[in-house]
Coordinates of C-alpha atoms and ligand atoms in Angstrom, one line a residue:
M76 CA 23.4 11.1 7.5
Q77 CA 23.6 8.7 4.4
T78 CA 26.8 8.9 2.4
E79 CA 26.2 9.3 -1.3
L80 CA 28.9 8.0 -3.5
L81 CA 29.3 10.1 -6.7
C82 CA 30.2 8.1 -9.4
P83 CA 31.6 10.1 -13.0
T84 CA 32.2 7.1 -15.1
R85 CA 28.4 5.8 -14.4
D86 CA 26.8 9.5 -13.8
D87 CA 27.2 11.9 -16.0
T88 CA 25.8 14.5 -13.2
A89 CA 27.7 13.2 -10.2
L90 CA 30.8 16.7 -10.5
A91 CA 27.5 18.9 -10.8
R92 CA 26.2 17.2 -7.9
A93 CA 29.4 17.5 -6.1
A94 CA 29.5 21.6 -6.9
A95 CA 26.1 22.0 -5.9
L96 CA 26.6 20.7 -2.2
L97 CA 29.7 22.2 -2.2
R98 CA 27.6 25.6 -3.2
A99 CA 25.1 25.0 -1.1
G100 CA 28.0 24.7 1.8
E101 CA 27.8 21.3 2.1
V102 CA 31.4 19.4 2.6
V103 CA 32.5 16.6 -0.2
G104 CA 35.2 14.3 -0.3
I105 CA 37.2 15.0 -3.6
P106 CA 39.8 13.1 -5.3
T107 CA 43.1 15.0 -6.3
E108 CA 46.0 13.6 -7.3
T109 CA 48.1 13.7 -3.8
V110 CA 44.9 12.3 -1.7
Y111 CA 41.3 12.8 -1.1
G112 CA 40.3 15.1 0.3
L113 CA 37.2 17.2 2.3
G114 CA 36.4 20.1 0.1
A115 CA 33.8 23.1 1.2
N116 CA 33.4 26.8 0.0
A117 CA 36.5 27.8 1.6
L118 CA 34.8 31.3 1.6
D119 CA 31.7 29.9 3.6
E120 CA 32.8 29.8 7.4
T121 CA 29.8 27.9 8.5
A122 CA 30.7 25.2 5.3
V123 CA 34.3 25.4 6.6
R124 CA 33.5 25.0 10.4
K125 CA 31.7 21.2 8.9
I126 CA 35.3 20.3 7.8
F127 CA 36.6 20.7 11.5
A128 CA 33.5 19.0 13.2
A129 CA 33.7 15.8 10.8
K130 CA 37.0 15.7 11.1
G131 CA 37.5 16.5 14.4
R132 CA 40.0 18.7 13.4
P133 CA 41.9 21.2 15.9
Q134 CA 40.3 25.2 15.1
D135 CA 44.3 26.4 14.7
N136 CA 44.8 24.0 12.0
P137 CA 44.3 26.1 8.3
L138 CA 43.3 24.4 5.9
I139 CA 44.6 24.6 2.6
V140 CA 42.5 26.8 -0.3
H141 CA 41.8 25.1 -3.1
I142 CA 41.4 27.2 -6.7
A143 CA 41.0 25.9 -10.5
H144 CA 43.1 28.8 -12.8
L145 CA 46.2 30.7 -11.4
Q146 CA 43.7 34.2 -12.0
D147 CA 42.2 33.2 -9.2
M148 CA 45.0 32.8 -6.9
P149 CA 45.3 37.5 -6.6
A150 CA 41.9 38.1 -4.9
L151 CA 43.0 35.5 -2.2
C152 CA 45.9 37.1 -1.3
M153 CA 48.8 39.8 -0.7
D154 CA 51.8 40.9 -1.6
I155 CA 52.3 38.2 -4.4
P156 CA 56.3 37.8 -4.4
T157 CA 58.0 36.6 -8.2
A158 CA 58.7 33.4 -6.0
A159 CA 55.2 32.6 -6.0
Y160 CA 54.6 33.1 -9.7
Q161 CA 58.2 31.9 -10.9
L162 CA 56.7 28.2 -8.8
A163 CA 53.7 28.0 -10.3
E164 CA 54.7 28.2 -13.4
A165 CA 56.7 24.8 -12.8
F166 CA 55.0 22.6 -9.8
W167 CA 51.2 24.0 -10.8
P168 CA 48.8 22.3 -11.4
G169 CA 50.2 19.6 -9.2
P170 CA 51.2 19.0 -5.7
L171 CA 52.7 22.3 -4.2
T172 CA 51.1 24.7 -1.5
I173 CA 52.7 27.8 -1.4
I174 CA 51.1 29.9 1.6
L175 CA 51.1 33.7 1.3
P176 CA 49.8 36.6 3.4
K177 CA 45.6 35.6 2.7
S178 CA 43.8 38.6 1.9
T179 CA 40.5 39.6 3.5
R180 CA 38.2 37.4 1.6
I181 CA 39.2 34.6 3.5
P182 CA 37.9 34.0 6.9
Y183 CA 40.4 32.7 9.8
V184 CA 38.0 29.9 10.0
T185 CA 39.7 28.7 6.9
S186 CA 43.4 30.0 8.2
G187 CA 42.8 28.5 11.5
G188 CA 43.6 32.3 12.8
L189 CA 46.7 32.9 11.0
D190 CA 46.8 35.5 8.1
T191 CA 48.9 33.7 6.3
V192 CA 46.7 31.5 3.1
G193 CA 48.0 27.8 1.8
L194 CA 47.0 28.2 -2.2
R195 CA 47.3 25.0 -4.2
L196 CA 46.4 24.4 -7.7
P197 CA 45.3 20.7 -8.2
S198 CA 46.4 18.6 -11.0
H199 CA 43.2 16.0 -11.0
P200 CA 41.0 16.6 -13.2
I201 CA 37.8 16.0 -11.4
A202 CA 39.2 18.3 -8.7
R203 CA 39.4 20.7 -11.1
E204 CA 35.8 20.3 -12.9
I205 CA 34.7 20.8 -9.0
I206 CA 35.8 23.8 -8.5
R207 CA 35.6 25.2 -11.9
L208 CA 31.7 24.0 -11.7
A209 CA 31.5 25.3 -8.5
Q210 CA 32.9 28.2 -9.0
V211 CA 34.2 29.0 -5.5
P212 CA 37.9 28.4 -4.1
I213 CA 37.5 25.1 -2.5
A214 CA 39.0 24.4 0.9
A215 CA 40.1 21.1 1.4
P216 CA 42.1 19.2 4.6
S217 CA 42.6 15.1 3.5
A218 CA 39.4 13.2 4.0
N219 CA 40.9 11.5 6.9
L220 CA 39.6 11.2 10.9
S221 CA 41.8 13.9 12.3
G222 CA 45.4 11.8 13.5
R223 CA 44.8 8.7 10.9
P224 CA 46.1 7.9 7.8
S225 CA 45.1 10.4 4.5
T226 CA 42.9 8.0 1.9
T227 CA 43.9 7.8 -1.0
T228 CA 40.6 6.0 -2.3
A229 CA 36.8 7.3 -1.7
Q230 CA 36.9 3.5 0.1
H231 CA 38.9 4.5 2.5
V232 CA 37.3 8.0 3.1
L233 CA 34.0 6.0 3.7
D234 CA 36.2 4.6 5.8
D235 CA 36.9 7.8 8.1
L236 CA 33.7 9.3 7.2
A237 CA 30.3 7.7 6.4
G238 CA 27.5 9.0 7.9
K239 CA 29.6 12.4 8.5
I240 CA 29.6 13.7 5.6
P241 CA 26.9 14.0 2.5
A242 CA 29.0 12.7 -0.4
V243 CA 32.0 10.9 -2.1
V244 CA 33.0 11.1 -5.6
E245 CA 34.6 8.0 -7.0
G246 CA 37.8 9.3 -8.5
G247 CA 39.7 5.9 -8.3
A248 CA 43.4 6.0 -6.2
C249 CA 45.3 8.7 -6.3
T250 CA 48.6 8.5 -8.3
V251 CA 50.8 10.7 -5.9
G252 CA 49.8 9.2 -2.9
V253 CA 51.6 11.8 -0.5
E254 CA 49.7 14.9 0.5
S255 CA 51.5 17.9 -1.5
T256 CA 54.4 20.6 -0.7
V257 CA 53.6 23.1 1.4
I258 CA 55.9 26.0 0.8
T259 CA 55.7 29.7 3.3
L260 CA 57.2 32.4 0.7
A261 CA 55.8 34.6 3.5
L262 CA 58.7 34.8 5.3
P263 CA 62.3 36.6 4.6
T264 CA 63.8 33.2 3.1
P265 CA 61.2 30.7 1.6
R266 CA 60.6 27.8 3.7
L267 CA 59.7 24.2 3.5
L268 CA 57.5 23.5 6.2
R269 CA 55.9 19.9 4.4
P270 CA 57.6 17.7 2.2
G271 CA 55.4 16.1 -0.9
G272 CA 54.9 15.3 -3.9
I273 CA 56.7 18.4 -5.6
T274 CA 61.0 17.7 -4.2
L275 CA 63.2 19.9 -2.2
E276 CA 65.4 19.5 -4.5
Q277 CA 63.0 21.0 -7.2
L278 CA 62.2 24.1 -5.4
Q279 CA 65.5 25.0 -4.9
E280 CA 66.3 24.8 -8.8
V281 CA 63.4 27.8 -9.1
L282 CA 64.5 29.4 -6.4
G283 CA 67.6 28.8 -4.7
T284 CA 67.6 28.9 -1.4
V285 CA 65.7 27.1 0.7
D286 CA 64.8 26.5 4.2
V287 CA 63.2 23.7 6.5
D288 CA 61.2 23.8 9.3
R289 CA 62.8 22.1 11.9
A290 CA 58.9 20.7 12.8
L291 CA 60.2 17.6 9.4
H292 CA 62.8 15.8 11.7
E293 CA 61.6 16.5 15.9
K294 CA 58.4 15.7 17.5
I295 CA 56.8 19.4 18.6
S296 CA 55.2 20.0 21.6
D297 CA 51.4 21.0 21.5
D298 CA 51.9 24.1 23.0
T299 CA 54.3 25.1 21.3
R300 CA 54.4 28.0 18.4
V301 CA 55.4 26.4 14.5
S302 CA 54.9 27.7 11.0
A303 CA 52.7 25.1 10.1
P304 CA 50.5 23.8 12.8
G305 CA 49.3 20.8 11.6
M306 CA 53.0 19.8 12.0
K307 CA 52.7 19.5 15.6
Y308 CA 50.2 17.2 16.0
R309 CA 50.4 13.1 15.9
H310 CA 50.0 12.5 11.6
Y311 CA 48.8 9.0 10.1
A312 CA 49.1 7.1 13.1
P313 CA 47.9 3.5 13.0
R314 CA 46.1 2.2 16.2
A315 CA 49.4 0.1 17.3
P316 CA 52.6 2.2 17.6
V317 CA 55.0 2.5 14.9
I318 CA 58.6 2.4 15.5
V319 CA 60.7 3.4 12.2
V320 CA 64.4 1.3 11.5
R321 CA 66.3 3.8 9.5
G322 CA 69.4 2.3 7.7
N323 CA 70.4 -0.1 4.6
P324 CA 67.5 -1.6 3.9
A325 CA 69.3 -5.3 5.1
D326 CA 70.6 -4.4 8.3
T327 CA 67.2 -2.9 9.1
A328 CA 65.9 -6.3 8.2
Q329 CA 68.0 -8.1 10.0
Y330 CA 67.6 -5.9 13.0
I331 CA 63.9 -6.2 12.5
R332 CA 63.9 -10.1 12.9
T333 CA 65.1 -9.8 15.8
Q334 CA 62.6 -7.7 17.3
T335 CA 59.6 -9.2 16.5
D336 CA 57.0 -11.6 18.7
C337 CA 53.8 -12.9 17.2
D338 CA 51.7 -10.1 17.3
T339 CA 54.3 -7.6 15.5
G340 CA 53.6 -5.6 12.5
I341 CA 56.2 -5.7 9.7
L342 CA 55.9 -2.5 7.2
C343 CA 59.1 -3.9 4.7
F344 CA 60.3 -3.1 1.1
D345 CA 59.4 -6.0 -1.1
E346 CA 62.7 -7.6 -1.4
C347 CA 62.4 -8.2 2.7
A348 CA 59.4 -9.5 2.5
P349 CA 61.0 -13.2 1.9
L350 CA 62.8 -13.0 5.0
F351 CA 59.9 -12.2 7.4
E352 CA 58.2 -15.4 6.0
Q353 CA 57.3 -16.7 9.5
N354 CA 55.8 -13.7 10.6
S355 CA 52.1 -13.0 10.0
F356 CA 52.0 -9.7 9.3
V357 CA 54.0 -8.7 6.9
R358 CA 53.3 -6.1 4.7
T359 CA 55.2 -4.2 1.7
F360 CA 54.9 -1.1 0.4
G361 CA 57.0 -1.1 -3.0
A362 CA 60.7 -2.0 -3.7
A363 CA 63.6 -0.5 -1.4
E364 CA 65.0 1.8 -4.9
D365 CA 61.2 2.6 -6.1
V366 CA 60.4 5.8 -4.0
H367 CA 57.2 6.5 -5.8
A368 CA 55.3 2.9 -5.4
Q369 CA 56.1 3.1 -1.6
A370 CA 54.5 6.9 -1.6
N371 CA 51.8 5.1 -3.3
Q372 CA 51.7 2.5 -1.3
I373 CA 52.5 4.2 2.5
F374 CA 49.0 5.6 3.7
D375 CA 47.0 2.4 2.0
R376 CA 49.7 -0.2 3.9
L377 CA 49.4 2.1 7.5
R378 CA 45.4 1.4 7.4
E379 CA 45.9 -2.3 6.6
F380 CA 47.8 -2.3 9.8
D381 CA 44.7 -1.4 11.7
T382 CA 42.3 -4.7 10.6
L383 CA 45.4 -7.2 11.3
P384 CA 45.9 -7.9 15.4
V385 CA 49.6 -6.0 15.9
Q386 CA 50.5 -4.5 19.3
R387 CA 53.5 -2.4 17.4
I388 CA 54.9 -2.2 13.8
F389 CA 58.1 -2.5 12.5
A390 CA 59.0 0.3 10.1
Q391 CA 61.6 0.4 7.5
C392 CA 62.3 3.6 5.7
P393 CA 63.5 5.5 2.6
P394 CA 66.4 7.9 2.5
E395 CA 65.7 11.2 2.7
N396 CA 66.3 12.1 -0.2
G397 CA 63.9 13.3 -4.0
L398 CA 60.5 11.9 -3.0
G399 CA 61.6 9.7 -0.4
L400 CA 61.8 12.6 2.0
A401 CA 58.0 12.8 1.9
V402 CA 57.9 9.1 2.7
S403 CA 60.4 8.9 5.0
N404 CA 58.5 12.3 7.3
R405 CA 55.0 10.1 7.0
I406 CA 56.4 7.3 8.2
A407 CA 58.6 9.0 11.3
K408 CA 55.4 11.1 12.0
A409 CA 53.2 7.9 12.2
A410 CA 56.2 6.6 14.4
G411 CA 55.8 9.5 16.5
F412 CA 59.3 10.2 15.5
S413 CA 60.6 7.1 17.9
I414 CA 63.6 5.9 15.6
V415 CA 66.2 3.4 15.8
T416 CA 68.5 4.5 13.0
L417 CA 71.6 1.5 12.2
T418 CA 74.8 3.0 11.2
H419 CA 76.4 1.2 8.5
K420 CA 78.7 -1.7 9.8
E421 CA 82.4 -1.9 8.8
G422 CA 82.8 -4.2 6.1
A423 CA 78.6 -4.9 5.9
K424 CA 77.0 -4.7 2.4
Ligands
TXA94 O1 47.7 17.1 -0.9 C1 47.3 18.1 0.0 O2 48.0 19.1 0.2 C2 45.8 17.5 0.1 C3 44.8 17.5 -1.0 C4 43.4 17.4 -0.8 O3 45.2 19.0 -1.6 N1 45.4 18.2 1.7 C5 46.4 18.4 2.3 O4 45.6 19.1 3.4 O5 46.9 17.7 3.2 P1 45.6 18.7 5.5 O6 44.8 20.0 6.3 O7 46.0 17.5 5.6 O8 46.9 19.8 5.5 C6 47.2 20.9 5.0 C7 48.9 21.1 5.9 C8 48.8 21.3 7.7 O9 49.7 20.7 7.8 C9 49.1 22.5 8.2 O10 49.0 23.0 9.2 C10 49.5 23.3 6.8 O11 49.3 22.3 5.5 N2 49.1 25.1 7.1 C11 47.7 25.1 5.5 N3 47.6 26.5 5.4 C12 48.8 27.3 6.0 C13 49.4 27.8 6.4 N4 48.4 29.4 5.8 N5 50.3 28.6 7.0 C14 51.1 27.4 7.9 N6 50.8 26.0 7.4 C15 49.5 25.8 6.8
MG95 MG1 46.3 15.7 6.5

């Protein structure tokens, strides 16, 4: 299959063509503000199966369902608590996925066999226009091969899925760069299942108490039942093993310097790069204090390491507050939670 690149800036019919493919039961790569998604009609089991096939995604991993208007929510879920409307009011359109008990309209193929559904109203104008034109809710996981880093440009999508899907819509680089925050309201207390573009602190401001799922901080074995099935799979991983070094930037850079060989890749903060002048495979992902830049670049850099002859990769990592929680989680997952934590030395700056 030849994969068509649909460019709305050059071709007025591009979005209508994407919507027509979706209505015809096809899958299409779509830009969103977080990452690119691989969309299909969420209500059409055959179409949704094509997503799982193209990505090589495990069948028990549920898909997020994207809508264009808040009014589309009630038909897709049940027992909607006030908290859902409070979250929608505060963060939609935007990078937040809300999990609620699903209605019978959502097929079990879409929900990965669960009785719940994750809903998201994206803010990207192209994503919203495509959903509006398609006139159906769009199931869309990140548009990468399963286990690979998510895709934040149309080229990334082509790198993973060219020949496997009929089309990708060009929408430029994604502005957030990490996926949506996933929160479930289907439990007695709201629980954060995946940190993302909306921070835990922002959620707490609206909801008060928010539990944090243990999958955020530890590796979950394959046979464990987890709240967000996607959290148990190895994820975001370049081909070479990654080792995360946590601690303050000066200490972690120093530690990494003592560990590197000629075939070691290094993912570091901008200001630490000069320390690794001797090393050929250094990639930076933003200043230590600029977590937005880090979110923006993390997947592109992880993907880039696959083009380099590295045997292992050491990575620096931001502290876990604000958007840093999401960035840190993606790096820890890329490393399969292989983490070295340096405690701050007495007297060290
Ligand atoms: O930003 C995003 O969320 C992107 C864009 C395309 O919208 N999508 C995305 O989808 O990241 P995906 O499939 O790569 O990640 C969805 C995560 C998975 O960990 C999945 O297990 C979890 O959300 N999830 C989805 N529906 C769920 C449900 N009903 N219950 C629990 N977890 C769910
Ligand atoms: Mg994904």
